[in-house]
Coordinates of C-alpha atoms in Angstrom, one line a residue:
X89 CA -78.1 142.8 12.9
X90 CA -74.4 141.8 14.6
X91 CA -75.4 139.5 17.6
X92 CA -73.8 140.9 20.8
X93 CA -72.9 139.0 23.8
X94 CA -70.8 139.5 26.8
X95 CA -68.3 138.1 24.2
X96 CA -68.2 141.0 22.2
X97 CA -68.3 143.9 24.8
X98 CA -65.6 142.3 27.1
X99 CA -63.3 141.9 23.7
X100 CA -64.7 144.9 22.3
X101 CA -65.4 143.0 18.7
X102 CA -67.8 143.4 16.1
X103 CA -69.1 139.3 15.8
X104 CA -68.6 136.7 18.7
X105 CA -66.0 134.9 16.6
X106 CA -62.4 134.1 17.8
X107 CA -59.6 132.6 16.0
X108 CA -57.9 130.3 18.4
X109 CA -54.0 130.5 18.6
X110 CA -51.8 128.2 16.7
X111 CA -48.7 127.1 16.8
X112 CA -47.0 129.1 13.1
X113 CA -49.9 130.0 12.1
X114 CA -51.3 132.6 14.5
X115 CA -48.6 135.3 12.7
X116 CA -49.8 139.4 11.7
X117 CA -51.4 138.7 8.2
X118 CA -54.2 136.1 9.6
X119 CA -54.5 137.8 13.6
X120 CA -55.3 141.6 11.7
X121 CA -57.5 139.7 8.6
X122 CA -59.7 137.8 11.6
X123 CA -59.9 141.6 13.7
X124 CA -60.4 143.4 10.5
X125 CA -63.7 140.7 9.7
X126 CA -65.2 141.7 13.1
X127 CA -63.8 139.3 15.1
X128 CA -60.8 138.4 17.6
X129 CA -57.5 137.5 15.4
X130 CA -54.7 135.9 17.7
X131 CA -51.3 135.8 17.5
X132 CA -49.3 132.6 18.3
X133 CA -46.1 134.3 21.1
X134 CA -44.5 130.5 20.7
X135 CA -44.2 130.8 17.0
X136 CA -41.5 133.7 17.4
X137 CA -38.4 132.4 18.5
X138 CA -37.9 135.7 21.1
X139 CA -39.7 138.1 23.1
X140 CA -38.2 140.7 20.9
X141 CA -39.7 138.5 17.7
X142 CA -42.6 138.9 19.2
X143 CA -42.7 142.5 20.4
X144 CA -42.0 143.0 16.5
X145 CA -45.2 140.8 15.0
X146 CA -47.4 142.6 17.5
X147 CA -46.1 146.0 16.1
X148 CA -46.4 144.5 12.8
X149 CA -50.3 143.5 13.4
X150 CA -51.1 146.9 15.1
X151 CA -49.6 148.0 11.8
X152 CA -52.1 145.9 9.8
X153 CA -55.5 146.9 11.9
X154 CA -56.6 149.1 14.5
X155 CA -59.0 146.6 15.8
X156 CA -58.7 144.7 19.1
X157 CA -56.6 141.3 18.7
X158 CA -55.0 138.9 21.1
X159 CA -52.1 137.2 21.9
X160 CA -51.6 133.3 22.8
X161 CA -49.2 131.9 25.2
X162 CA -49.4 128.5 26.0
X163 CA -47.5 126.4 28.7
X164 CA -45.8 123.3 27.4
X165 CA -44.3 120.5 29.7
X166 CA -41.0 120.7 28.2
X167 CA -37.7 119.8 29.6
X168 CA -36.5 123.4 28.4
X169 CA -38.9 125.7 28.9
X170 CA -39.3 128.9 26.7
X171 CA -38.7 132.3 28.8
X172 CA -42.5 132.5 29.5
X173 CA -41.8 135.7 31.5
X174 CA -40.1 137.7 28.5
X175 CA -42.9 137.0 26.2
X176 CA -45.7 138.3 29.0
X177 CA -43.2 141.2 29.2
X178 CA -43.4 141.3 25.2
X179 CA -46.8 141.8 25.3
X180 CA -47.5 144.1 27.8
X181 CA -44.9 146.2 26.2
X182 CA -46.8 145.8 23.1
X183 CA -49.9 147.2 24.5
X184 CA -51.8 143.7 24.0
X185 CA -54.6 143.7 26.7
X186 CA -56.3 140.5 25.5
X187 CA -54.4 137.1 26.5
X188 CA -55.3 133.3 25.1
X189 CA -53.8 131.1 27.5
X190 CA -53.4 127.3 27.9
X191 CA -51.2 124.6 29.1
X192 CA -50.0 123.2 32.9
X193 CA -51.5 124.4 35.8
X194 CA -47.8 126.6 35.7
X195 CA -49.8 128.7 33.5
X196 CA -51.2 130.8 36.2
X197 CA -48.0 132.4 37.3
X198 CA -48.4 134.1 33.6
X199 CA -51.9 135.4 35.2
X200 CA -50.5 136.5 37.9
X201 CA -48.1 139.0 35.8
X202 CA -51.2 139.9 33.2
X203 CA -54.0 140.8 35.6
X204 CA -52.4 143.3 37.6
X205 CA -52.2 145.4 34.2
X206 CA -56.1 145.2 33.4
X207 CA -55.7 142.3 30.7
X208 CA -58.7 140.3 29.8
X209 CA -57.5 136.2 30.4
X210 CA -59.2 134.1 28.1
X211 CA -58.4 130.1 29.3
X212 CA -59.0 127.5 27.2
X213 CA -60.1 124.0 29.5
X214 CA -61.3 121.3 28.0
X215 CA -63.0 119.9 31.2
X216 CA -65.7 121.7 33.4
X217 CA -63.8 121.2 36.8
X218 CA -61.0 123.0 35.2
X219 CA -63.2 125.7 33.9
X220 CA -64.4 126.1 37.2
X221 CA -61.0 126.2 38.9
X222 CA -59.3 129.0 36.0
X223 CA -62.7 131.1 36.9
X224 CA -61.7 131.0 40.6
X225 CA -58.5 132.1 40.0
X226 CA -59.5 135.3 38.0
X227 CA -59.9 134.8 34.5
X228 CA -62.7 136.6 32.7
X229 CA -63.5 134.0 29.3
X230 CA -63.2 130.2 29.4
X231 CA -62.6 128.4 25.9
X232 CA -64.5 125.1 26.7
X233 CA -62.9 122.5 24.0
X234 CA -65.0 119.8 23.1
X235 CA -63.7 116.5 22.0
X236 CA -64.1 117.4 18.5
X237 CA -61.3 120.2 19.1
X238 CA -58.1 119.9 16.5
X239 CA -55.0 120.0 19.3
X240 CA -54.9 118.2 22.6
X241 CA -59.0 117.1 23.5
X242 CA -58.0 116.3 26.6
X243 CA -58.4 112.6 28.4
X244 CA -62.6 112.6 28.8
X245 CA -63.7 112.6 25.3
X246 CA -66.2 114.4 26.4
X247 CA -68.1 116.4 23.1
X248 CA -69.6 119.3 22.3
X249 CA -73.2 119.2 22.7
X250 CA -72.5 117.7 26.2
X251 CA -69.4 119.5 27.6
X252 CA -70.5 123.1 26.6
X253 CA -74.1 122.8 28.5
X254 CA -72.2 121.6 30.8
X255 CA -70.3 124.2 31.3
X256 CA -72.5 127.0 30.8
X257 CA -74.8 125.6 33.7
X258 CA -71.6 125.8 36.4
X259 CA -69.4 128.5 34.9
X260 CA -70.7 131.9 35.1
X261 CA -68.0 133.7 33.0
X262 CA -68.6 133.7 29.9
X263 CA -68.0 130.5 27.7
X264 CA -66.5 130.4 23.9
X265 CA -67.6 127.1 22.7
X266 CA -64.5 125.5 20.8
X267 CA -64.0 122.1 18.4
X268 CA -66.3 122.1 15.5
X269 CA -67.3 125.1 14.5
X270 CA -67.1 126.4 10.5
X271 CA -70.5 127.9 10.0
X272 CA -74.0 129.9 11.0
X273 CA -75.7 126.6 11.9
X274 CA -72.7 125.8 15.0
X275 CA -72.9 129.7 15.9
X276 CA -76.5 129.1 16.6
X277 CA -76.1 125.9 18.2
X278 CA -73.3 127.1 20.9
X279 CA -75.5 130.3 21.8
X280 CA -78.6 128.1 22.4
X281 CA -76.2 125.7 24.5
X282 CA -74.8 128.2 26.9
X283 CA -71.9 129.8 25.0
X284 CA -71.8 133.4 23.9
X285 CA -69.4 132.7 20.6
X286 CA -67.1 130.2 18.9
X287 CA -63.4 129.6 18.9
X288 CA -62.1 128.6 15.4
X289 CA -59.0 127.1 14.8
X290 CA -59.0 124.3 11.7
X291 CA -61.2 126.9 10.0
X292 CA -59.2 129.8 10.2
X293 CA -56.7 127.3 8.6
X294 CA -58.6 127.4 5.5
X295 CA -58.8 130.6 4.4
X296 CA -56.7 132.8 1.6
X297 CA -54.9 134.6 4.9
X298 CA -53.1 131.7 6.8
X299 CA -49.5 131.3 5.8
X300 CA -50.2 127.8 5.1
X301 CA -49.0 125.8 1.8
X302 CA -52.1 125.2 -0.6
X303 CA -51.3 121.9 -0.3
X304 CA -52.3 121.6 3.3
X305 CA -55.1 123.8 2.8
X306 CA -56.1 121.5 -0.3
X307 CA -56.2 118.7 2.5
X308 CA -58.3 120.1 4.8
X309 CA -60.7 120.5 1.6
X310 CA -60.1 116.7 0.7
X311 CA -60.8 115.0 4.4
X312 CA -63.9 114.8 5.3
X313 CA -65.2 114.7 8.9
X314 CA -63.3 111.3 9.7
X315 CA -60.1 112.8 8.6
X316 CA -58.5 113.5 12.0
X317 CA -56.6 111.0 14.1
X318 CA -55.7 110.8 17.8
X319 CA -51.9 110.3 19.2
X320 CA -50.1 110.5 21.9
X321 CA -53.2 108.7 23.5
X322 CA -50.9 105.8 25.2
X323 CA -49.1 108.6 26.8
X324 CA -51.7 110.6 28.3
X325 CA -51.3 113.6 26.0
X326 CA -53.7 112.9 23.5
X327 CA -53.6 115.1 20.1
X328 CA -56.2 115.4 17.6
X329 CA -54.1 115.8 14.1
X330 CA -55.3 115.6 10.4
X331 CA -55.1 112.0 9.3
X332 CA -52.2 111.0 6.6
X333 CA -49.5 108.3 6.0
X334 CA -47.2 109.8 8.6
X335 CA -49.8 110.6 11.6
X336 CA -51.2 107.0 10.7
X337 CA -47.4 106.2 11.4
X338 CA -47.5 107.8 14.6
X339 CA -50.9 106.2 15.8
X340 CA -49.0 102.6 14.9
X341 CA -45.3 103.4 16.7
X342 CA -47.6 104.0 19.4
X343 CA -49.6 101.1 19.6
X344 CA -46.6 98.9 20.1
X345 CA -46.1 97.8 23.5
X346 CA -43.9 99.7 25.8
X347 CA -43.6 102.6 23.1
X348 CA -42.3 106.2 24.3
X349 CA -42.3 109.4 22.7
X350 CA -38.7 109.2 21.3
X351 CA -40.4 106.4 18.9
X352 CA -42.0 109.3 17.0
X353 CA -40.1 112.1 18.0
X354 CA -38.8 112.6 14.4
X355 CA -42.0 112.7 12.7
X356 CA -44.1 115.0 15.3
X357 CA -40.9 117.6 16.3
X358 CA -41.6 121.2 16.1
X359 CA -39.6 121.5 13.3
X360 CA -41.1 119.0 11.0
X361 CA -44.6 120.5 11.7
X362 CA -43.2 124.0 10.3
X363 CA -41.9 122.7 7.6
X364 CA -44.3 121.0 6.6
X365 CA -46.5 124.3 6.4
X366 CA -44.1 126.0 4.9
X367 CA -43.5 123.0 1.8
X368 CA -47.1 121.4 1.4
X369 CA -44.7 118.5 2.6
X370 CA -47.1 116.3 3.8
X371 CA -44.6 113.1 4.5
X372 CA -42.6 116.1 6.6
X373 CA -44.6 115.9 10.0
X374 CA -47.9 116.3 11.3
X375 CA -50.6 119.4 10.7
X376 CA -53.0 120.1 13.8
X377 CA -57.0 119.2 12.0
X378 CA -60.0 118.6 13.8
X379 CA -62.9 116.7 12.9
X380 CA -64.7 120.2 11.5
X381 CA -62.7 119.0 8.1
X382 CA -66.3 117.6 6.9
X383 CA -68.0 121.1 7.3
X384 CA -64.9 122.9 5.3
X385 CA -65.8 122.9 1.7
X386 CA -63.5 126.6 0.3
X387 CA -60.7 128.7 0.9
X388 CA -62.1 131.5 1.4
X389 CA -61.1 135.3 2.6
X390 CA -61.6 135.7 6.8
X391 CA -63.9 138.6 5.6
X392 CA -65.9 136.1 3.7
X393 CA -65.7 133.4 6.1
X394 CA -67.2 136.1 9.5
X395 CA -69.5 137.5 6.7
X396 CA -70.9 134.1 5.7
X397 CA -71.2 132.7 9.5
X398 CA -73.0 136.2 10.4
X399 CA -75.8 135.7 7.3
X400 CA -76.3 131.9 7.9
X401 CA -76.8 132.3 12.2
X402 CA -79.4 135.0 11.0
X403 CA -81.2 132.9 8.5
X404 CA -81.3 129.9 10.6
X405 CA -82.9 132.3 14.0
X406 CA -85.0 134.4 11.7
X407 CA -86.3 131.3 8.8
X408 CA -85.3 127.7 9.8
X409 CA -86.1 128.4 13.5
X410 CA -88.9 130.4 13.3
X411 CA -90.6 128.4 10.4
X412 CA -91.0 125.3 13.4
X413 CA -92.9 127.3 16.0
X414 CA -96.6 127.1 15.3
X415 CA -99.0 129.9 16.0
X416 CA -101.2 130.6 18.4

């Protein structure tokens, strides 16, 4: 039996199961492979270098499934800012009535231009007094990212199995439990602690659909769950990548007194990071990973991946679960 939660009948998916957005990775093949599995696929509107770019992927997705699917849009500090209000109107012209949304507290002039029009906000925080404050201001699903989280964690290092309870005990939208998930046994574990479904990113990585080189995907196989490493901590924008020779570069350029971002700038640019997708390149950049490497063990299909998750949750409710509670 599917599990339902206010999850699924705000979304209007099959499985409580979202696939976080990501920077050139969130494209058409991997957003309608995630919707057509049952749960929420998500385009990436910063990996398309326009608004028209990205009026055409969401075309191109609708093309690929007739199942719900989202749209990120995340708000970067940056010196020169993308045309954020372009690639709201993208979307809404695209018929896309489920947002992912992150970034600066600038993000919620984007919320202001999406509610009006009856789309469903989903914020990602990864603090509780932030979740709190995007629920205040209107929008209907917070992402709470635990420390584990591939990406930017945050400054609290505050994990999973605290931050989500947490959460859920303030927050009374519903919560998608994020950093750390890849199977059955976390699905089960983030409904009993408050959530009502998992955000995957890393894992969604890692299957036959994302247009990323085998040899990246072959390195999410090969770390194991202490094969992510933290940079940018010394400037308060702390990023959880996957660990190898040039993010183990990074983490020591920026252990050196005084160091600044233009230290590293040529090893963690935008450009590198696509490229390095794109080649299997791993001495090209950085690849976002988060410590959920140790549970990833196959590439598999996003179909076989929702499948799997959907089987194992049941087994461990209706056998493991069930087998501890005695009688009578």
């Amino acid at each position: 039996m599917p599990f339902q939660t206010r999850i699924t009948d705000m979304l209007g998916i099959e499985h409580p199961i979202v696939q976080g957005g990501m920077q050139n990775v969130g494209v058409a093949e991997l957003a309608s492979a995630v919707s057509n599995a049952g749960g929420l696929g998500i385009l990436t509107a910063l990996t398309q270098p326009t608004p028209q770019a990205l009026r055409e992927e969401i075309a191109r997705c609708r093309s690929m499934t007739d199942k719900p699917f989202g749209v990120n849009l995340t708000v970067f500090p940056t010196i020169n800012p993308p045309d954020y209000k372009a690639y709201v109107q993208a979307i809404l012209d695209g018929g896309v009535r489920i947002v992912e949304t992150a970034g600066t507290q600038a993000v919620r002039e984007i919320w202001e231009m999406l509610k009006p029009h009856g789309v469903r906000i989903l914020h990602k925080c990864t603090a509780v007094r932030h979740a709190l404050s995007a629920e205040k201001a209107g929008c209907d699903i917070i992402s709470i990212d635990g420390f584990e989280c591939a990406g930017h964690p945050g400054e609290d290092d505050i994990p999973g199995l605290i931050l989500i309870p947490c959460a859920a005990d303030q927050v009374k939208i519903p919560l998608l439990a994020s950093g750390g998930f890849a199977d059955g046994r976390g699905l089960v574990a983030a409904l009993a602690l408050g959530a009502e479904g998992i955000n995957m990113g890393t894992r969604f990585c890692a299957t036959q659909e994302a247009k990323i080189h085998p040899r990246v995907k072959q390195a999410y196989l090969e770390n194991d769950e202490r094969g992510s490493l933290l940079i940018f901590r010394s400037l308060k924008n702390t990023a959880r990548v996957g660990r190898s020779p040039v993010s183990e570069e990074v983490a020591r350029r920026l252990s050196e007194p005084g160091a600044k971002f233009e230290d590293v700038r040529e090893l963690v640019s935008g450009k590198a990071g696509k490229e390095l997708l794109e080649t299997g390149d791993l001495s090209q950049g950085v690849f976002w990973a988060g410590m959920v490497q140790g549970l990833i063990h196959d590439i598999p299909t996003c179909a076989e991946l929702v499948s799997r998750i959907i089987r194992e949750a049941e087994e461990v409710m209706d056998r493991r679960l069930a087998g501890f509670r005695r009688a009578g």
